[in-house]
Amino acid sequence: MKYEVPARVREGAATPIHDLDRYREHYANAVNDPDGFWLSETKSRIAWKTSPTQGLVGGFDEVKEGPLSWFGDGTLNITESCLDRHAKSTPEKIAILWEGDEPGDVRTYTYDELLAAVSRAANALSELGVKKGERVIIYMGMVPEAAIAMLACARVGAIHSVVFGGFSAEALRDRVRDCGAELIITQDVGRRGGRDIPLKAVTDEACVGASSVKKVLVYRRTGDEIPWVDGRDVWWHEALEQSSDIHEAVEVDAEHPLFILYTSGSTGRPKGVVHTSGGYITYASYTHATVFDLRPDDVYACMADVGWITGHSYIVYGPLANGATTLMFESTPLYPDAGRYWDMVERHKITIFYTAPTAIRALAAKGDEHVTGKDLSSLRVLGTVGEPINPEAWVWYHEVVGGGRCNIVDTWWQTETGGIALSPIAPATPTKPGSATLPMPGIQPSLRTPEGAIIRGPGQGLLCIDHPWPGQARTVWGDHDRFVSTYFSHVPGAYFTGDGCRRDADGYHWITGRVDDVLNVSGHRMGTAEFEAALITVEAVAEAAIVGYPHPIKGQGVYAYIVSQPGESINEASLQAACREQIGAHARIDSFQVVTGLPKTRSGKVMRRILRKIAEGRGDELGDVSTLADPSVVDAIKDGFKV
Ligand code: WT7
């Protein structure tokens, strides 16, 4: 089933890619002359201090020797692209439109006000001793000050690392230590869905044993009583009050790191994915303007959290670089009821709305009555991101929310890609429910066999990208070897995404999900290894193995197989507590089973393929298990399977 682009999405397009012929033209240009294509894009979009003459230097074949670069001889400060020029041309335009936890609690920053606030914050950071290249952790909820903090870091050339406010003290401490942050920016208490999140108290706990931290800057959100460490802690409002609202942006090289964002892989600890300045901002700006067909009067709303890459690229950097009005939302889709998103669309006349499949499924399950009766006529483009969207949810989004008048852009990308890589372009691309459709200009995807051979035409395989693009991650913080081995060792000369993908006869892409041991639960990316490491801290647990299984709302559920210590019994509360404490509130086990042993090869490797099949309820399709050290454990596990 193919959906043509509705007339009101096609008409009046701002992007030059307003139909499929134009798309093919731009795509071919980017393949034939990547340097020319991207140099021209960056020059027209970005305020450089020294305009670059170089395009790509290095490549996937040479990534072992060191990070590749884009626009390497250019210099800039990305905040001048996001703030100063818009403060000149459209000072009164709303840059950040914030809606707090309570419906209708609204604050706005115009471009003029945002530049002043970021300048004050940048001066305050300098006053606190933050210098170019130093790391700053931002551990906040969804308040405008989180975006201001990010931009202030960029303004002084410091490298920010935003840690999602749901992460535990342990997880926060690991990240502080890994990047050696000297400053943490946090807030007293977070508000979300009517609940309090004790961000400052968690920060204090994380600081125990994190000796790099010299200062903690605290934004006052609720005014609640909080613990205070004299000499270390500083109030945000006091520091800003004392600072000038004029700040000269620090000039940095194109490849100066802009931020580190920790993300989960199939093994070990989360890795600090590094994004740099010139290439990242170019790609965030290009994809944001193109995919959503951003128009001057749009009210653009992305429901992600700034703790994830979507919040970086498509709440803060892409929209602000493009001079857009971007909405920041502090609450959840279900607070106070399942009509919250649609109330906001009506209230703010949102034209572009971007959310995750898990939210769409949860809302569809609550019934159409929360949507119908609201005035959603302002909507033009509906986006989805984070996991595969099932066709039923897609059609509900298209019909019930979009009234058939909007195009849906199912955007596939990753923390590592920096921006959208596969997606419809709103006015140009006919859509198919469940397909991320076609690659963005500049993205050259390939499907591969497990041996790395290229699959041509329709087929299914491992999704790789064969040529560099400006927005891609450059390295893993402090561990370039890990960057190389994670992404460039599977298929020599290509970037391996970790996803499986099918391509149909129209060249449309259908993501089939992760092919590694990474879980995607409600759009949250978590490693099975992280869960397992948390679970074995429980005294009664001898061994643990985690797999994902299909879950109607969350996309994937977390299934735990637990082997207990001899004579010990397992209680669920202790398992959940360990995951909450070691990872965070978003890390919950959906189902668990105590087993006598795990299926292992003779060399001791756990056979997850088998555990996954059993958890999916397909225990009768296991095939040959004779290579296991002890095949009898499989029958015992199958016998004990519930859900
Ligand atoms: C993984 C990346 C990209 C921002 C949010 C997640 C999955 C993402 C889609 C989509 C199918 C998707 C992939 C990918 N994913 N978007 N439209 N269709 N799957 O970023 O935490 O880095 O996770 O999310 O499996 O590898 P992330």
XYZ file of C-alpha atoms and ligand atoms in Angstrom:
670
model
C 0.000 0.000 0.000
C 1.432 3.351 -1.088
C 0.248 6.762 0.150
C 0.714 9.682 -2.202
C 1.806 13.002 -0.704
C -1.341 14.989 0.263
C -1.837 18.215 -1.707
C -1.344 20.592 1.225
C 2.024 19.014 1.975
C 3.159 19.306 -1.660
C 1.951 22.874 -2.195
C 4.137 25.754 -1.109
C 7.139 23.589 -0.290
C 10.188 25.469 0.997
C 12.719 22.727 0.313
C 14.037 22.506 -3.244
C 13.306 18.763 -2.996
C 9.583 19.144 -3.652
C 9.086 16.052 -5.780
C 10.736 12.711 -6.546
C 12.505 13.958 -9.671
C 14.135 16.719 -7.655
C 15.045 14.146 -5.026
C 16.789 11.937 -7.603
C 18.667 14.943 -8.938
C 19.927 16.006 -5.496
C 20.730 12.423 -4.583
C 22.826 11.953 -7.724
C 24.669 15.237 -7.120
C 25.609 14.159 -3.622
C 26.903 10.787 -4.881
C 28.834 12.209 -7.823
C 30.417 15.117 -5.976
C 30.079 14.751 -2.192
C 32.549 17.557 -1.457
C 30.878 19.991 -3.830
C 27.415 19.080 -2.565
C 28.234 19.524 1.129
C 30.468 22.577 0.727
C 27.645 24.307 -1.060
C 25.111 23.246 1.613
C 27.311 24.329 4.501
C 28.139 27.699 2.958
C 24.495 28.528 2.403
C 23.355 27.328 5.848
C 26.102 27.956 8.365
C 27.758 31.134 9.642
C 31.449 30.286 9.331
C 34.166 32.544 10.705
C 36.634 31.120 8.194
C 34.790 29.603 5.276
C 35.997 26.051 4.526
C 37.535 25.047 1.206
C 38.028 21.381 2.106
C 35.289 18.771 2.009
C 36.025 15.258 3.220
C 39.537 14.312 4.289
C 40.118 10.668 5.110
C 37.586 7.902 4.685
C 36.252 4.619 5.984
C 39.299 2.743 4.667
C 41.611 4.936 6.717
C 39.519 5.352 9.850
C 41.938 3.097 11.729
C 44.613 5.729 11.330
C 42.402 8.423 12.858
C 39.107 10.280 12.576
C 38.032 11.603 9.190
C 37.200 15.269 8.810
C 34.759 17.515 6.984
C 35.378 21.194 6.237
C 38.711 20.793 8.063
C 40.124 24.237 7.238
C 37.006 26.120 8.379
C 36.475 27.775 11.760
C 33.217 28.749 13.451
C 31.202 28.793 16.601
C 27.973 26.920 15.979
C 26.014 29.185 18.340
C 26.434 32.056 15.860
C 24.482 29.951 13.381
C 21.864 29.115 16.012
C 21.509 32.514 17.676
C 23.299 35.710 16.618
C 22.154 35.882 13.020
C 18.519 35.133 13.922
C 18.662 37.621 16.798
C 19.550 40.159 14.094
C 17.077 39.162 11.398
C 14.122 37.892 13.476
C 14.747 39.102 17.067
C 11.089 38.845 18.101
C 10.514 35.367 16.684
C 9.992 32.721 19.344
C 12.977 30.400 19.392
C 12.012 28.168 22.303
C 8.376 27.602 23.178
C 8.272 25.657 26.423
C 5.340 23.865 27.925
C 5.846 22.627 31.458
C 4.490 19.610 33.225
C 1.189 21.308 34.039
C -0.957 21.915 30.934
C -0.764 25.502 29.748
C 2.284 26.391 31.868
C 4.111 28.149 29.047
C 7.378 30.093 28.817
C 8.962 31.500 25.689
C 12.357 32.760 24.592
C 12.583 34.918 21.502
C 15.818 34.710 19.505
C 16.861 37.991 21.044
C 16.197 36.723 24.573
C 17.799 33.370 23.889
C 21.012 34.973 22.651
C 21.110 37.119 25.795
C 20.478 34.138 28.082
C 23.096 31.969 26.372
C 25.597 34.823 26.495
C 24.995 35.281 30.237
C 25.372 31.553 30.793
C 28.551 31.473 28.693
C 30.027 34.301 30.759
C 29.019 32.456 33.927
C 30.755 29.283 32.703
C 33.938 31.221 31.975
C 33.710 32.792 35.423
C 33.521 29.262 36.883
C 36.720 28.418 35.045
C 35.299 26.370 32.168
C 37.678 26.471 29.218
C 37.659 25.418 25.593
C 37.837 21.632 25.251
C 36.803 20.890 28.833
C 33.861 18.594 29.504
C 30.629 19.636 31.156
C 27.921 17.165 32.156
C 24.334 18.386 31.877
C 21.897 16.401 34.024
C 18.548 18.159 33.786
C 14.914 17.733 32.913
C 13.192 19.289 29.922
C 13.531 22.956 30.806
C 14.708 25.711 28.417
C 17.768 26.089 30.635
C 18.953 22.648 29.485
C 19.141 23.960 25.916
C 20.690 27.202 27.175
C 23.312 25.178 29.043
C 24.159 23.174 25.908
C 24.484 26.317 23.816
C 26.516 28.091 26.509
C 29.013 25.212 26.507
C 29.253 25.436 22.733
C 29.672 29.208 23.003
C 32.840 28.855 25.121
C 34.105 25.820 23.180
C 33.485 23.399 26.049
C 32.251 19.890 25.217
C 28.897 19.016 26.740
C 27.594 15.607 27.578
C 23.900 15.549 28.386
C 22.888 12.637 30.591
C 19.179 11.739 30.441
C 17.478 12.693 33.723
C 16.211 9.139 34.227
C 19.709 7.710 34.687
C 20.772 6.651 38.174
C 23.619 8.070 40.262
C 25.792 5.091 39.297
C 25.229 5.638 35.591
C 25.815 9.379 35.963
C 29.061 8.792 37.889
C 30.349 6.406 35.186
C 29.798 9.083 32.560
C 31.352 11.864 34.638
C 34.410 9.697 35.162
C 34.694 8.546 31.589
C 34.845 12.087 30.233
C 36.535 13.682 33.254
C 33.951 16.462 33.632
C 34.860 19.366 35.914
C 31.409 20.911 35.976
C 27.930 19.419 36.261
C 24.914 21.531 35.415
C 21.743 20.247 37.046
C 18.524 21.521 38.615
C 16.985 21.244 42.067
C 14.130 18.924 41.166
C 12.691 17.718 37.870
C 8.963 17.546 37.136
C 7.503 14.894 34.898
C 3.999 13.469 34.753
C 3.101 15.033 38.112
C 6.093 13.458 39.794
C 9.281 14.870 41.276
C 12.719 13.722 40.128
C 15.448 14.564 42.684
C 18.098 15.594 40.144
C 20.324 17.528 42.553
C 20.280 14.779 45.189
C 21.220 12.187 42.549
C 23.991 14.478 41.297
C 25.410 14.703 44.835
C 25.424 10.929 45.090
C 27.127 10.619 41.704
C 29.818 13.077 42.801
C 30.951 10.755 45.568
C 33.966 9.125 43.974
C 33.944 11.398 40.936
C 36.898 13.556 41.874
C 37.129 15.518 38.618
C 34.028 17.559 39.536
C 34.954 20.995 40.871
C 31.635 22.841 40.588
C 27.931 22.055 40.387
C 25.705 24.683 38.821
C 22.088 24.358 39.936
C 19.061 25.734 38.091
C 16.079 26.354 40.379
C 13.000 24.750 38.847
C 10.700 23.985 41.788
C 12.245 25.780 44.767
C 12.174 22.620 46.872
C 14.660 22.171 49.718
C 17.788 20.471 48.383
C 21.126 19.402 49.822
C 23.894 21.978 49.271
C 27.673 21.710 49.297
C 29.205 25.073 50.176
C 32.103 26.092 47.986
C 31.146 23.615 45.265
C 27.526 24.390 44.458
C 26.468 27.562 42.666
C 22.945 28.763 41.853
C 22.335 29.210 38.141
C 20.225 32.358 38.627
C 22.867 34.008 40.812
C 25.677 33.197 38.393
C 23.672 34.508 35.434
C 22.482 37.642 37.219
C 26.072 38.663 37.777
C 27.053 38.088 34.152
C 26.925 40.298 31.117
C 24.478 39.444 28.340
C 27.154 40.052 25.746
C 29.622 37.305 24.998
C 32.094 36.961 22.169
C 31.735 33.404 20.814
C 34.940 31.371 20.990
C 36.251 30.444 17.554
C 36.868 26.721 17.093
C 38.001 24.448 14.264
C 35.355 22.626 12.261
C 36.409 19.350 13.869
C 36.402 20.649 17.439
C 34.146 18.308 19.476
C 30.732 19.823 20.148
C 29.426 17.079 22.387
C 29.793 13.569 23.704
C 26.667 11.458 24.010
C 26.802 8.104 25.735
C 24.974 5.260 24.073
C 24.659 1.534 24.589
C 26.336 -1.084 22.486
C 26.289 -4.834 22.437
C 29.207 -5.199 24.812
C 30.672 -3.509 27.833
C 29.936 -0.035 29.122
C 28.131 2.695 27.214
C 30.444 4.494 24.846
C 30.859 8.225 24.483
C 29.998 8.971 20.884
C 31.778 12.152 19.784
C 30.203 14.672 17.419
C 32.147 17.634 16.107
C 31.109 21.147 15.148
C 31.003 22.084 11.458
C 29.874 18.798 9.946
C 27.329 18.046 12.651
C 25.598 21.436 12.504
C 25.527 21.316 8.703
C 23.896 17.907 8.690
C 21.428 18.707 11.501
C 20.377 21.884 9.690
C 20.125 20.240 6.259
C 18.106 17.233 7.366
C 15.796 19.247 9.617
C 14.960 21.717 6.866
C 14.637 19.069 4.163
C 12.834 16.134 5.776
C 10.188 18.261 7.508
C 10.152 20.893 4.761
C 10.527 23.615 7.371
C 8.673 26.830 6.456
C 9.133 30.271 8.064
C 5.871 30.191 10.042
C 6.088 26.612 11.223
C 5.592 25.710 14.861
C 7.801 22.685 15.178
C 7.433 20.254 18.078
C 9.635 17.270 18.822
C 8.603 15.249 21.873
C 12.017 13.714 22.568
C 14.222 14.451 25.581
C 17.454 16.435 25.257
C 19.153 13.477 26.948
C 18.999 11.561 23.650
C 20.366 12.383 20.215
C 16.908 13.289 18.897
C 16.763 16.100 21.440
C 20.211 17.333 20.403
C 19.686 17.332 16.645
C 15.959 18.006 16.364
C 14.952 20.035 19.408
C 18.037 22.186 19.824
C 20.660 22.304 17.072
C 18.819 21.654 13.791
C 15.767 23.845 14.508
C 17.770 26.736 16.003
C 20.305 26.673 13.175
C 17.299 27.009 10.876
C 15.776 29.879 12.840
C 12.686 27.842 13.688
C 10.295 27.975 16.629
C 11.010 24.774 18.537
C 8.800 23.444 21.302
C 10.247 21.858 24.424
C 7.896 19.677 26.424
C 8.551 18.796 30.045
C 5.857 16.183 30.570
C 4.638 12.871 29.156
C 2.025 11.962 26.526
C -0.293 10.577 29.215
C -0.254 13.476 31.693
C -2.804 14.452 32.795
C -4.509 12.279 30.183
C -3.998 10.762 26.739
C -5.134 13.982 25.061
C -2.111 16.021 26.157
C -0.239 16.017 22.840
C -3.361 16.982 20.901
C -4.268 19.718 23.370
C -0.813 21.164 22.751
C -1.211 20.929 18.981
C -4.448 22.911 19.307
C -3.049 25.387 21.843
C 0.155 26.201 19.953
C -1.048 25.517 16.381
C 1.747 23.041 15.853
C 2.474 22.349 12.177
C 5.209 19.702 12.447
C 4.956 17.066 15.144
C 7.671 14.468 15.785
C 7.369 11.596 18.251
C 8.152 7.911 18.802
C 6.193 4.798 17.784
C 5.901 3.680 21.408
C 3.993 6.883 22.255
C 1.774 6.477 19.190
C 0.925 2.904 20.175
C 0.250 3.848 23.791
C -2.065 6.675 22.686
C -3.859 4.609 20.046
C -4.573 2.027 22.759
C -6.343 4.710 24.836
C -8.939 5.242 22.127
C -9.719 7.824 19.448
C -11.874 9.930 21.760
C -8.747 11.664 23.105
C -7.954 12.906 19.598
C -11.218 13.565 17.839
C -12.812 16.865 18.789
C -9.434 18.589 19.093
C -8.533 21.052 16.371
C -5.542 19.449 14.671
C -5.952 21.285 11.382
C -2.619 23.099 11.804
C -0.662 19.841 11.367
C 1.140 19.259 8.083
C 3.999 16.837 8.773
C 4.033 13.990 11.295
C 7.332 12.384 12.177
C 8.294 9.177 13.890
C 11.669 7.979 15.149
C 13.398 5.503 17.413
C 12.170 2.075 16.395
C 10.275 0.363 13.624
C 6.652 1.518 13.495
C 4.070 -1.185 12.919
C 1.655 -0.445 10.041
C -1.403 -0.338 12.365
C 0.139 2.449 14.459
C 1.284 4.230 11.286
C -2.227 4.179 9.808
C -3.719 5.419 13.101
C -1.242 8.314 13.115
C -2.002 9.097 9.478
C -5.795 8.872 9.706
C -6.841 9.713 13.262
C -4.163 12.300 14.099
C -3.354 13.547 10.608
C -6.862 13.280 9.202
C -5.253 12.001 5.998
C -3.966 15.541 5.306
C -0.389 15.116 6.503
C 2.584 13.181 5.245
C 4.289 10.863 7.698
C 8.072 10.880 7.810
C 9.389 7.669 9.361
C 12.951 8.777 10.058
C 15.625 6.140 10.550
C 18.883 7.202 12.138
C 21.089 6.658 15.184
C 23.116 8.462 17.830
C 26.098 7.715 15.611
C 24.657 9.113 12.392
C 24.061 12.520 14.031
C 20.974 13.130 11.933
C 18.308 11.476 9.811
C 19.759 9.015 7.295
C 16.765 7.216 5.750
C 13.434 9.008 5.533
C 10.707 10.341 3.321
C 11.086 14.026 2.451
C 7.704 15.481 3.386
C 6.591 17.114 0.120
C 8.369 14.646 -2.167
C 8.186 11.043 -1.055
C 5.122 8.785 -1.270
C 5.045 6.645 1.852
C 4.381 3.042 2.809
C 3.352 2.263 6.396
C 6.351 0.798 8.205
C 9.000 1.861 5.724
C 11.659 4.539 6.292
C 11.667 4.726 2.458
C 14.733 6.297 0.803
C 18.197 7.516 1.797
C 18.842 11.211 2.324
C 21.087 12.826 -0.274
C 24.636 12.089 0.885
C 23.752 8.742 2.462
C 24.807 5.670 0.494
C 23.253 2.659 2.208
C 24.071 -0.917 1.300
C 22.636 -4.246 2.384
C 25.235 -6.889 3.115
C 25.449 -10.587 3.723
C 27.040 -11.637 7.028
C 30.256 -12.032 5.003
C 30.058 -8.426 3.842
C 29.033 -9.038 0.230
C 26.769 -6.373 -1.256
C 23.167 -7.442 -1.972
C 21.838 -5.663 -5.062
C 18.182 -4.975 -5.848
C 15.431 -6.199 -3.546
C 16.680 -8.252 -0.620
C 17.422 -8.339 3.060
C 20.669 -8.041 4.976
C 22.810 -6.018 7.335
C 22.448 -2.278 6.884
C 25.722 -0.477 6.172
C 26.573 2.985 4.894
C 29.324 3.061 2.301
C 30.459 6.681 2.194
C 31.102 9.267 4.951
C 28.664 12.138 5.572
C 29.230 15.339 7.578
C 26.985 14.467 10.547
C 28.521 11.144 11.456
C 30.271 10.430 14.747
C 34.033 10.796 14.520
C 35.226 8.618 17.375
C 34.449 7.164 20.801
C 35.683 9.451 23.577
C 39.075 8.225 24.750
C 38.891 4.992 22.754
C 39.268 5.320 19.003
C 40.049 1.593 18.739
C 36.611 0.819 20.102
C 35.089 3.119 17.493
C 36.932 1.262 14.754
C 36.141 -2.212 16.046
C 32.463 -1.473 16.733
C 31.567 0.145 13.446
C 34.244 -0.614 10.869
C 35.466 -4.145 11.482
C 32.404 -6.108 10.281
C 32.548 -4.886 6.730
C 35.878 -3.439 5.646
C 35.461 0.038 4.222
C 31.832 0.513 5.354
C 30.034 1.769 8.452
C 28.019 -1.043 10.068
C 24.814 0.217 11.701
C 23.885 -2.821 13.810
C 20.458 -2.947 12.136
C 18.932 -5.430 9.746
C 17.039 -4.086 6.753
C 14.927 -5.212 3.798
C 14.746 -3.327 0.518
C 11.738 -3.740 -1.763
C 11.396 -3.455 -5.524
C 10.854 0.334 -5.263
C 14.136 0.693 -3.386
C 12.241 1.437 -0.159
C 13.928 0.426 3.109
C 12.233 -1.534 5.894
C 14.245 -1.696 9.109
C 13.873 -5.109 10.742
C 15.512 -4.148 14.054
C 18.880 -4.632 15.727
C 20.941 -7.629 14.767
C 23.308 -7.210 17.728
C 22.654 -7.508 21.462
C 21.169 -4.059 21.761
C 17.596 -3.676 23.019
C 15.190 -0.978 21.938
C 12.591 -0.637 24.670
C 10.109 2.209 24.204
C 12.703 3.841 21.970
C 15.348 3.622 24.712
C 18.516 1.946 23.584
C 19.989 -0.395 26.185
C 22.596 -3.123 26.043
C 21.823 -6.634 27.237
C 25.311 -6.556 28.763
C 24.367 -3.567 30.957
C 21.315 -5.374 32.335
C 23.327 -8.508 32.950
C 26.058 -6.597 34.767
C 23.380 -4.989 36.973
C 21.641 -8.275 37.731
C 24.714 -10.151 38.869
C 25.224 -7.531 41.574
C 22.191 -9.139 43.291
C 23.568 -11.569 45.811
C 21.146 -14.376 45.032
C 21.953 -14.229 41.304
C 24.697 -16.467 39.923
C 24.180 -15.816 36.217
C 21.827 -13.751 34.096
C 21.052 -13.529 30.398
C 18.826 -10.879 28.859
C 17.003 -10.935 25.547
C 14.316 -8.806 23.932
C 10.898 -10.062 22.838
C 8.076 -8.392 20.914
C 5.971 -6.144 23.135
C 2.725 -4.553 21.893
C 3.409 -1.041 23.265
C 7.130 -0.891 24.049
C 8.253 -2.471 20.801
C 10.564 -4.751 22.721
C 10.163 -6.090 26.225
C 13.041 -7.189 28.454
C 13.139 -10.892 29.282
C 15.594 -12.097 31.939
C 16.816 -15.646 32.448
C 18.248 -15.979 35.936
C 20.362 -18.726 37.471
C 20.287 -18.446 41.257
C 23.120 -19.105 43.672
C 22.770 -22.549 45.250
C 20.029 -22.530 47.895
C 19.009 -18.913 47.216
C 15.610 -17.783 46.020
C 15.062 -14.882 43.650
C 12.624 -12.084 44.310
C 11.587 -9.729 41.577
C 11.935 -6.558 43.655
C 15.669 -7.117 44.112
C 16.141 -7.574 40.356
C 14.215 -4.394 39.525
C 16.055 -2.457 42.228
C 19.442 -3.504 40.843
C 18.521 -2.354 37.328
C 17.101 0.906 38.647
C 20.169 1.629 40.756
C 22.802 0.587 38.233
C 21.123 1.956 35.104
C 18.041 4.053 35.785
C 14.288 4.216 36.177
C 13.749 3.409 32.490
C 15.503 0.039 32.834
C 12.810 -2.403 33.924
C 12.511 -6.113 33.434
C 9.168 -7.077 31.889
C 9.377 -10.780 32.540
C 11.838 -13.149 34.135
C 12.358 -16.840 34.538
C 14.562 -18.693 36.988
C 16.421 -21.467 35.184
C 18.835 -24.171 36.261
C 21.400 -23.287 33.631
C 21.946 -21.211 30.475
C 22.471 -22.768 27.056
C 26.172 -22.430 26.321
C 28.531 -23.585 23.647
C 31.407 -25.809 24.722
C 33.585 -22.726 24.838
C 31.192 -21.144 27.348
C 29.414 -18.620 25.120
C 25.726 -18.098 25.948
C 23.566 -18.946 22.925
C 21.234 -15.967 22.883
C 19.620 -17.055 19.645
C 18.042 -19.932 21.572
C 16.990 -17.778 24.516
C 15.507 -15.196 22.164
C 13.396 -17.815 20.352
C 12.058 -19.175 23.641
C 11.198 -15.701 24.929
C 9.423 -14.981 21.639
C 7.296 -18.091 22.256
C 8.969 -19.909 19.367
C 10.693 -22.563 21.441
C 9.641 -25.260 19.001
C 11.711 -23.680 16.187
C 15.126 -24.016 17.775
C 16.734 -26.267 15.215
C 19.976 -27.976 16.020
C 21.106 -27.595 19.638
C 23.620 -30.419 19.597
C 26.584 -28.044 19.714
C 25.600 -27.020 23.234
C 27.698 -28.150 26.150
C 24.525 -29.425 27.842
C 21.511 -29.646 25.488
C 19.203 -30.729 28.339
C 19.086 -27.194 29.803
C 17.061 -26.126 26.764
C 14.169 -28.463 27.561
C 14.191 -27.319 31.164
C 14.003 -23.671 30.033
C 11.210 -24.426 27.558
C 9.243 -26.240 30.267
C 9.515 -23.276 32.599
C 8.629 -20.638 29.951
C 5.767 -18.332 30.861
C 4.536 -14.857 29.641
C 18.475 2.657 16.791
C 19.260 3.863 17.166
C 17.658 8.056 16.100
C 17.183 8.684 17.294
C 16.579 7.805 18.323
C 17.270 6.508 18.540
C 16.374 2.226 15.873
C 15.728 4.516 15.052
C 14.211 4.034 13.584
C 13.188 3.950 12.597
C 13.318 1.625 12.740
C 14.711 2.837 14.117
C 17.420 1.457 15.102
C 18.687 2.237 15.362
N 15.649 3.174 15.038
N 14.857 5.051 14.189
N 12.633 5.049 12.050
N 12.774 2.719 12.202
N 14.269 1.621 13.686
O 18.665 6.627 18.531
O 19.255 5.430 20.641
O 20.952 5.744 18.798
O 19.030 4.151 18.542
O 17.083 2.939 16.890
O 17.527 0.167 15.611
O 19.862 1.467 15.229
P 19.548 5.503 19.183
